[in-house]
Tab-separated table of C-alpha atoms in Angstrom:
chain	number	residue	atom	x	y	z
A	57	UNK	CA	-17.178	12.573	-12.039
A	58	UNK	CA	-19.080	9.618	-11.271
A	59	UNK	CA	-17.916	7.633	-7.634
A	60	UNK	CA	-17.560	4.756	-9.688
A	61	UNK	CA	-15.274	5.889	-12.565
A	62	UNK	CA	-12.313	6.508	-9.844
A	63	UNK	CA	-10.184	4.113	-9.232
A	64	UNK	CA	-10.473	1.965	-5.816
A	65	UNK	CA	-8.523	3.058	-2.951
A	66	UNK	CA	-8.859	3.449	1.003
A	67	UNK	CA	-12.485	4.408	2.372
A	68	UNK	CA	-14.825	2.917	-0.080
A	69	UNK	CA	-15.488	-0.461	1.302
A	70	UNK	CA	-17.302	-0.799	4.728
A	71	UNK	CA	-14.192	-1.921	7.377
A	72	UNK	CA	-15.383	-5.254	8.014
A	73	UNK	CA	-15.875	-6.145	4.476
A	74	UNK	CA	-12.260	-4.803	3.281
A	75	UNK	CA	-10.876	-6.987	6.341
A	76	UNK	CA	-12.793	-10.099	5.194
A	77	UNK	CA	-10.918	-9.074	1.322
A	78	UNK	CA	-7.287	-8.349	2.615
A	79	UNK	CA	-7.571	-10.931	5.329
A	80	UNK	CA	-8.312	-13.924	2.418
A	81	UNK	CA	-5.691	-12.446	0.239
A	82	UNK	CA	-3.160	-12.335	3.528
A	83	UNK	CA	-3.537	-15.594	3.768
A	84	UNK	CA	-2.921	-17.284	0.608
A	85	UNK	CA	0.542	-15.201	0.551
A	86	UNK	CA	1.630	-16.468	4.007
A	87	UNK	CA	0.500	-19.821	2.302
A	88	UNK	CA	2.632	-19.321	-1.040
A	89	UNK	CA	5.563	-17.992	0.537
A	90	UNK	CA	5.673	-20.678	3.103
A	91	UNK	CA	5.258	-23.244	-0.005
A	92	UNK	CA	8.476	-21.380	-2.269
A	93	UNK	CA	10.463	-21.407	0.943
A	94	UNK	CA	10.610	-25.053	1.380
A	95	UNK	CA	10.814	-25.825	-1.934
A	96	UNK	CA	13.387	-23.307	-2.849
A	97	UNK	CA	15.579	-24.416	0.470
A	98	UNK	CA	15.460	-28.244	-1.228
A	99	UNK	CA	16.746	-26.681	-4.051
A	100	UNK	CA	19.628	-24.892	-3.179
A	101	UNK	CA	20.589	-27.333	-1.380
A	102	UNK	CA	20.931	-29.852	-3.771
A	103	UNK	CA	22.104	-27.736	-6.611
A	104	UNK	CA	24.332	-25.178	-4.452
A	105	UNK	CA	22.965	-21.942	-6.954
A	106	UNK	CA	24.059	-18.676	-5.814
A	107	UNK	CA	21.014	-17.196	-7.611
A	108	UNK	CA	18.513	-20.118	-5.972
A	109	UNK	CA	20.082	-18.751	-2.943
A	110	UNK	CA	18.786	-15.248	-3.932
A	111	UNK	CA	15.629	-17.008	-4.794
A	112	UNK	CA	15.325	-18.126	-1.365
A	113	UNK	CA	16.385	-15.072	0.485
A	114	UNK	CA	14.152	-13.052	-1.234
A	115	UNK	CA	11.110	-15.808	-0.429
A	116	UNK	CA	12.163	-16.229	2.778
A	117	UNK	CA	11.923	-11.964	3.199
A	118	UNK	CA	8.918	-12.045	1.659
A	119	UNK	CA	7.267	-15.254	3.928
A	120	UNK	CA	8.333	-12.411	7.017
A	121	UNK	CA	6.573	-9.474	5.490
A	122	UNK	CA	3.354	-11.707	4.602
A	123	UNK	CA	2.942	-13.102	7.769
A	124	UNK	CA	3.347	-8.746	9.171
A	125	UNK	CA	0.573	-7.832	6.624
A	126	UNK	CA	-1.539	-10.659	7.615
A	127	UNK	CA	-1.430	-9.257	11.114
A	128	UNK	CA	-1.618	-5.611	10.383
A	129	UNK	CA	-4.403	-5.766	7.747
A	130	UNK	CA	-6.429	-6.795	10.503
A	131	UNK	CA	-4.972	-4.391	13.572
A	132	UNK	CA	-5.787	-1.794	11.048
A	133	UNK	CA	-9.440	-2.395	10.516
A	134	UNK	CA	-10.070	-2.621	14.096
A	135	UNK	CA	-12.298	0.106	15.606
A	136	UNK	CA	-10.538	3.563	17.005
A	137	UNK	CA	-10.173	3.354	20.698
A	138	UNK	CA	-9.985	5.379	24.264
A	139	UNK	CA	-6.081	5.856	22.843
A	140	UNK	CA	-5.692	5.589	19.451
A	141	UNK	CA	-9.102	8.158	18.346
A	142	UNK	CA	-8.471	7.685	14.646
A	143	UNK	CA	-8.285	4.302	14.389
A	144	UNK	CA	-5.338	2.045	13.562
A	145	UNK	CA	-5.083	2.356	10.024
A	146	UNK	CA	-1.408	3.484	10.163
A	147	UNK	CA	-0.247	-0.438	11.088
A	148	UNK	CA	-0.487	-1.448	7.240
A	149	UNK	CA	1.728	1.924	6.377
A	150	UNK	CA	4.315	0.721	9.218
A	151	UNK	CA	3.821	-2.939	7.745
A	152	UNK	CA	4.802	-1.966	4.187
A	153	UNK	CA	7.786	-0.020	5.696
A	154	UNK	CA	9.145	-2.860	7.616
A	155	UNK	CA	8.663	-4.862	4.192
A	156	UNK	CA	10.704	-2.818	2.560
A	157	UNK	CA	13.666	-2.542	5.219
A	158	UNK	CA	13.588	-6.058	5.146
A	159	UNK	CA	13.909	-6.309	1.246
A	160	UNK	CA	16.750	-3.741	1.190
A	161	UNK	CA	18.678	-5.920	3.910
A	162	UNK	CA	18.571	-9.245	1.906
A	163	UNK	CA	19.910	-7.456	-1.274
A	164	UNK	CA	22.928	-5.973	0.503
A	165	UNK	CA	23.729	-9.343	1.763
A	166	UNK	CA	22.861	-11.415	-1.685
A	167	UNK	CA	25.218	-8.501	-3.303
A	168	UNK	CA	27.844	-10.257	-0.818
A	169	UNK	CA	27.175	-13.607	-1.864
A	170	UNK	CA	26.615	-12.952	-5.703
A	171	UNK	CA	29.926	-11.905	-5.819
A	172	UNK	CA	31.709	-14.306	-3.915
A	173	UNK	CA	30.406	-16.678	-6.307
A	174	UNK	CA	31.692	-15.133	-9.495
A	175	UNK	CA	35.515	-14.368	-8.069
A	176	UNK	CA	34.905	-18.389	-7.596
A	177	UNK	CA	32.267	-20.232	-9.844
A	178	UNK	CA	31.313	-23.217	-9.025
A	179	UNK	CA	29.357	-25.691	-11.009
A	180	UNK	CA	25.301	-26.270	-10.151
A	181	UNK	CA	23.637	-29.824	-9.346
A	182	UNK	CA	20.750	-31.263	-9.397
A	183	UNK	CA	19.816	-28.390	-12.410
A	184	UNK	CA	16.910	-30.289	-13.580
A	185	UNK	CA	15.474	-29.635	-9.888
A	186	UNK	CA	16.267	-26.466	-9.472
A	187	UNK	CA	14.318	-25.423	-12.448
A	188	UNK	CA	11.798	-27.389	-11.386
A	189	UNK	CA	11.035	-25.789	-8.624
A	190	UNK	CA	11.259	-22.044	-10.392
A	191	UNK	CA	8.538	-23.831	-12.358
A	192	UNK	CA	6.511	-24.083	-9.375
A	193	UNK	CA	7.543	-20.446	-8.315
A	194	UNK	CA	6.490	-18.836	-10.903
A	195	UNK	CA	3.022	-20.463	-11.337
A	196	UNK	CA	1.902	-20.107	-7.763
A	197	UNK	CA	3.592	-16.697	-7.741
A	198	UNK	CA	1.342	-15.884	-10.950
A	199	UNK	CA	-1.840	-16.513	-9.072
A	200	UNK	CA	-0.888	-15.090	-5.987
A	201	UNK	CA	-0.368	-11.763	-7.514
A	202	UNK	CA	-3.506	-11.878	-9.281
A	203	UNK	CA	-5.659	-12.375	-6.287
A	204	UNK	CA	-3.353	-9.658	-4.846
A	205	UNK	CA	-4.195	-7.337	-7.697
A	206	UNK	CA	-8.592	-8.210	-7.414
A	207	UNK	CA	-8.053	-7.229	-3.379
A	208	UNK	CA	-6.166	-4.022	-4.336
A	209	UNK	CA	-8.648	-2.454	-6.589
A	210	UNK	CA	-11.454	-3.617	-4.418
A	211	UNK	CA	-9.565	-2.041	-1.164
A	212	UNK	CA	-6.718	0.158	-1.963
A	213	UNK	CA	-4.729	-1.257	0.909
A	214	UNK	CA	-1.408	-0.157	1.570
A	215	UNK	CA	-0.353	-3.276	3.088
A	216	UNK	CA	-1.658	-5.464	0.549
A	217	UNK	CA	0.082	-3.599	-2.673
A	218	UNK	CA	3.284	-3.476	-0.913
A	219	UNK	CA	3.290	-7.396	-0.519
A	220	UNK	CA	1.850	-7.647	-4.108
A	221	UNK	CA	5.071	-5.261	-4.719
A	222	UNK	CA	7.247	-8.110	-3.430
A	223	UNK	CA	5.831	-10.561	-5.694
A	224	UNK	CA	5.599	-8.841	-8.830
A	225	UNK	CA	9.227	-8.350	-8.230
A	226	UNK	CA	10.106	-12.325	-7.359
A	227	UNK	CA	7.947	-12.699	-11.120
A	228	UNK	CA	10.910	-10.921	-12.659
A	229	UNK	CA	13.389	-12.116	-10.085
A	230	UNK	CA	12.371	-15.628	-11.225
A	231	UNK	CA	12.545	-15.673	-14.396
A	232	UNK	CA	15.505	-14.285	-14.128
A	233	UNK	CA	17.097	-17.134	-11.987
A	234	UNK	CA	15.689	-19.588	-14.205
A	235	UNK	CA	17.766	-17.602	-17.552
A	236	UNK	CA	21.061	-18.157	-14.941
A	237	UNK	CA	20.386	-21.469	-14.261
A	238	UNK	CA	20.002	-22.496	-17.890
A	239	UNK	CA	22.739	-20.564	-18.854
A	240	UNK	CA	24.866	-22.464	-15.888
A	241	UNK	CA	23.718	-26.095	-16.878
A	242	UNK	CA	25.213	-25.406	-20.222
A	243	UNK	CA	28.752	-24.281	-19.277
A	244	UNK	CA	28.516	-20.275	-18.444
A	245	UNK	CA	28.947	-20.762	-14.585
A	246	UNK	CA	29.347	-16.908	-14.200
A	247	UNK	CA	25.937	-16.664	-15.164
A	248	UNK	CA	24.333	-18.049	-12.250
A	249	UNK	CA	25.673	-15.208	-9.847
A	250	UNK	CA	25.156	-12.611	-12.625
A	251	UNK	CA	21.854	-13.442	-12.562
A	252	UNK	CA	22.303	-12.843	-9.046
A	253	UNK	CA	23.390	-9.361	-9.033
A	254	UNK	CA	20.282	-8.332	-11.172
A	255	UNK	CA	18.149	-10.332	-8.723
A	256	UNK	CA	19.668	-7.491	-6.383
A	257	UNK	CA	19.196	-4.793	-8.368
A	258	UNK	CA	15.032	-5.577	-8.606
A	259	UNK	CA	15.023	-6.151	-4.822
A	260	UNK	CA	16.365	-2.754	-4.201
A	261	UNK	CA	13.919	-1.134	-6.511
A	262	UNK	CA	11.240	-3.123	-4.928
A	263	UNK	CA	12.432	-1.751	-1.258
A	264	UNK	CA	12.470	1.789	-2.542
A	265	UNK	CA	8.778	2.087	-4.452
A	266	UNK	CA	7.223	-0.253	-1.220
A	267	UNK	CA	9.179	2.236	1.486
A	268	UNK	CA	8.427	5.783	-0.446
A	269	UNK	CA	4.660	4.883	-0.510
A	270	UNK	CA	4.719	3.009	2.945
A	271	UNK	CA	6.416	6.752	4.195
A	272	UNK	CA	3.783	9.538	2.290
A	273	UNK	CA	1.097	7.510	4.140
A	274	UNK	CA	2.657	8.436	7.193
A	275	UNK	CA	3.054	11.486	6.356
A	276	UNK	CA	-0.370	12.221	6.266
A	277	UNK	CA	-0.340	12.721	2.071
A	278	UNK	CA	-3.273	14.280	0.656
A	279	UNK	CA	-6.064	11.845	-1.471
A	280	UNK	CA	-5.502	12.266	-5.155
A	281	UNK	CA	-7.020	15.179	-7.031
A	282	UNK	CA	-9.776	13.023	-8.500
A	283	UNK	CA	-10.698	11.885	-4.904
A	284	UNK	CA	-10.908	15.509	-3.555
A	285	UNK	CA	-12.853	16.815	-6.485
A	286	UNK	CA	-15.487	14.091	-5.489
A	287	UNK	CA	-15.369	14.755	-2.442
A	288	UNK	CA	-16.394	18.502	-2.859
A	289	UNK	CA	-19.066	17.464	-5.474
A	290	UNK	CA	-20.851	15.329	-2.907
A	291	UNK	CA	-20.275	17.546	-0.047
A	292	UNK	CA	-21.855	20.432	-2.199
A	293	UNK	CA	-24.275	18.744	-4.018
A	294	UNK	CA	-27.403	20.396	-1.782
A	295	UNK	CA	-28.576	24.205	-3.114
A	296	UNK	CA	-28.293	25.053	0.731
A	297	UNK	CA	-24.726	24.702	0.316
A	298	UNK	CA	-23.061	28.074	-1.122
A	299	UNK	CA	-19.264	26.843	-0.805
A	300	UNK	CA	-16.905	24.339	0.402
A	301	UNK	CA	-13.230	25.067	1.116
A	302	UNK	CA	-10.559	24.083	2.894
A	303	UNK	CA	-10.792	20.383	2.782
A	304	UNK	CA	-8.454	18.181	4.136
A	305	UNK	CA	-7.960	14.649	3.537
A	306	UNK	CA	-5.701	11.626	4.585
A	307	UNK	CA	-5.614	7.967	4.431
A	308	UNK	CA	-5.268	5.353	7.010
A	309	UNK	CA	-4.985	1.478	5.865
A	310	UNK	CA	-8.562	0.791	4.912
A	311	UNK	CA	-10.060	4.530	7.167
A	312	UNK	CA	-9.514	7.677	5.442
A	313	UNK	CA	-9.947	11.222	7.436
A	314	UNK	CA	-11.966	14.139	6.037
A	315	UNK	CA	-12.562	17.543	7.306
A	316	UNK	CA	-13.953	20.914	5.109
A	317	UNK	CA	-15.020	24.045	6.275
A	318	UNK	CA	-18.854	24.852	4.408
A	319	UNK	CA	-20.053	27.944	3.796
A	320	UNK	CA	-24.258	28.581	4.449
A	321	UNK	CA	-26.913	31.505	4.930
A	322	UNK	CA	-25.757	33.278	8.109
A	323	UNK	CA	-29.220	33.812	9.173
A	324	UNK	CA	-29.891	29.901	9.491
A	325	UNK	CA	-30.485	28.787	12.784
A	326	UNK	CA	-28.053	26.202	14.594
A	327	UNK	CA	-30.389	23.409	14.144
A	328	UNK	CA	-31.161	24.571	10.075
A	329	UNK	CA	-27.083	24.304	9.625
A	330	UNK	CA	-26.855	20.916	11.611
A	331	UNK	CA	-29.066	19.072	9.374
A	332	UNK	CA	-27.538	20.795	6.153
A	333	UNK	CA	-24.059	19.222	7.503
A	334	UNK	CA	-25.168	15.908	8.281
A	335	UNK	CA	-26.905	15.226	5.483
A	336	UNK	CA	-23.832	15.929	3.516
A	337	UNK	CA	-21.651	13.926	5.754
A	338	UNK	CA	-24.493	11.184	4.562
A	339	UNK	CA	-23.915	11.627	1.069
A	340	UNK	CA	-20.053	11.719	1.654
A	341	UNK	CA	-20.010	8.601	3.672
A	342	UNK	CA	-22.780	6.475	1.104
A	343	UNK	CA	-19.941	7.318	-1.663
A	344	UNK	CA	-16.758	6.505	1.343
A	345	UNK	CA	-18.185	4.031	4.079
A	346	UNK	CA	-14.964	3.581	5.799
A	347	UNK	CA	-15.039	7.893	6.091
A	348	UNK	CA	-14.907	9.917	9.365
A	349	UNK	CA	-15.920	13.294	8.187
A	350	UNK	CA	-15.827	16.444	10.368
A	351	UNK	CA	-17.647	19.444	8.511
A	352	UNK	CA	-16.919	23.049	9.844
A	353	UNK	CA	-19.970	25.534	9.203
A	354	UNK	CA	-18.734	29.131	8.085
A	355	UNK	CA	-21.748	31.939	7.358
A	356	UNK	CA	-21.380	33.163	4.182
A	357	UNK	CA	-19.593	36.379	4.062
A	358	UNK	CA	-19.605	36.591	7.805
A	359	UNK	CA	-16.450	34.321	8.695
A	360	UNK	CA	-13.575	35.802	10.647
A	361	UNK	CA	-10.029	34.523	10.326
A	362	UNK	CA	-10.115	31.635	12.711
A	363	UNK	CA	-8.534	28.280	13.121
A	364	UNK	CA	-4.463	28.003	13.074
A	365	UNK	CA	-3.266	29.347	9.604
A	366	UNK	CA	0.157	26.981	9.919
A	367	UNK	CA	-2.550	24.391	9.051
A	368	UNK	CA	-3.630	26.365	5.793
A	369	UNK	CA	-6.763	26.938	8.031
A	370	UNK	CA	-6.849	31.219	7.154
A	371	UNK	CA	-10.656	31.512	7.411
A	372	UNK	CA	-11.112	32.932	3.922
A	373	UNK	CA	-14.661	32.513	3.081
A	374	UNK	CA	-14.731	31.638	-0.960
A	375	UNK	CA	-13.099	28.419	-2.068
A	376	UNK	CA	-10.110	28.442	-4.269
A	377	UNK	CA	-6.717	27.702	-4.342
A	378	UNK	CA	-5.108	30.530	-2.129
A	379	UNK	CA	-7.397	29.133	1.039
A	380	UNK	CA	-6.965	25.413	-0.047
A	381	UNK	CA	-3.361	24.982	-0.505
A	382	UNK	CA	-3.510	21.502	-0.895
């Protein structure tokens, strides 16, 4: 399959050009959210609307986790150090986690105030204001998430969809405030914190999709299938190379981690097998810049059990799926 007919993720941009993407995108949210939260904070003030509150909350969340991916994004593309030896990739999976602790807090308390409202409606002012301002939410919210979604499938990061996560969500979220506030104006008042409840109910689904994903990259998941079927194609594409098996791969922010055992000519010499190995590491990296590969050479038909087989590493010599478990 060609490199270019997968879909973007983590490892094909060099480091300092996915920073300069995520970092640009980073900004702008910290920017938008910073914008809603004022405006929405006039707004609820003036029209006292349980689901404007929810507005808010969920704006004022999201202004937190923005401002955490703007740092992390760039933590994360910094070079690996004395102490941390594979980079610090991880800080946009920990980012998108806090996001979505943070997100799952504001529901349970808008769940509070959504109801509080409806045992005691209350009728909204300054309407004409209020939906003003959604106006404004939902436009800069619109182009937010589409400059999110260009830096996604140029970058893959982690950090960055799980922000673009939080504002696909406030699209709905808003448009749903803006039903309750009509809906208000005209007489219904128990729509405005009924509005509110399903406000709640698309921030909790938000927190769970952002914190699953956020957790399988720290659990070291595997690449998809399409990614580790490249991966072998490059890293065997040489007639010197009789097998590769036991890759392993991970992901970490805009870094990804790749190790295989190959299998060559046993009677090569040392300095034969070196080359063989680094010039597939070459081809691996042209295809993944942002790659650290670590090749293991096996001789074909000559390779005792070694490495630690809790690890899947059994030292079987032919690749297929009982010595590649992943």
């Amino acid at each position: 399959m060609p490199h270019d007919a997968l879909e973007a993720g983590p490892g094909k941009l060099a480091p300092a050009e996915a920073r300069k993407i995520t970092g640009h995108v980073t900004r702008l949210s910290v920017m938008v959210a910073a914008t809603l939260v004022i405006a929405k904070l006039i707004a609820w003030i003036l029209s006292g609307s349980i689901a404007m509150l929810a507005s808010l909350a969920d704006s004022s969340l999201d202004l937190v986790a923005s401002l955490t991916t703007f740092f992390a994004v760039r933590y994360a593309a910094t070079p690996a150090d004395a102490e941390h030896r594979y980079g610090h990739g991880k800080a946009e999976a920990l980012a998108s986690l806090l996001q979505a602790l943070l997100v799952a807090l504001s529901a349970g308390y808008l769940i509070h105030e959504s109801w509080n409202r409806f045992v005691d409606p209350q009728p909204l002012d300054a309407g004409a204001i209020a939906l003003s301002v959604m106006g404004l939410s939902i436009a800069l919210t619109l182009g937010l998430v589409w400059a999110q979604t260009r830096a996604v499938k140029q970058t893959g990061s982690l950090a960055v969809t799980g922000d673009r996560a939080h504002y696909f969500a406030d699209l709905s979220s808003n448009m749903v405030v803006v039903v309750g506030l009509v809906l208000a104006l005209v007489g219904i008042e128990r729509a405005d914190p009924i509005m509110g409840f399903i406000v709640v109910l698309w921030l909790f689904w938000t927190a769970f999709t952002v914190g699953r994903e956020a957790i399988s990259a720290l659990m070291d998941r595997e690449l998809p299938d399409e990614e580790r079927e490249q991966i072998k194609a490059l890293a065997a594409d040489d007639p010197r190379v009789l097998g590769v098996h036991q890759l392993r791969t991970r992901a970490s922010g805009p870094f990804i981690h790749i190790q295989m055992h190959m299998e060559l000519e046993p009677e090569l010499t040392l300095t034969q097998a070196h080359a063989i190995l680094v010039a597939a590491e070459a081809r691996v990296m042209a295809a993944y810049p942002a790659a650290d590969v670590l090749i293991h050479p096996d001789p074909k038909g000559r390779a005792a059990p070694h490495g630690n087989a809790y690890f899947g590493r059994d030292g079987a010599s032919s690749a297929g799926p009982a010595d590649d478990p992943a």
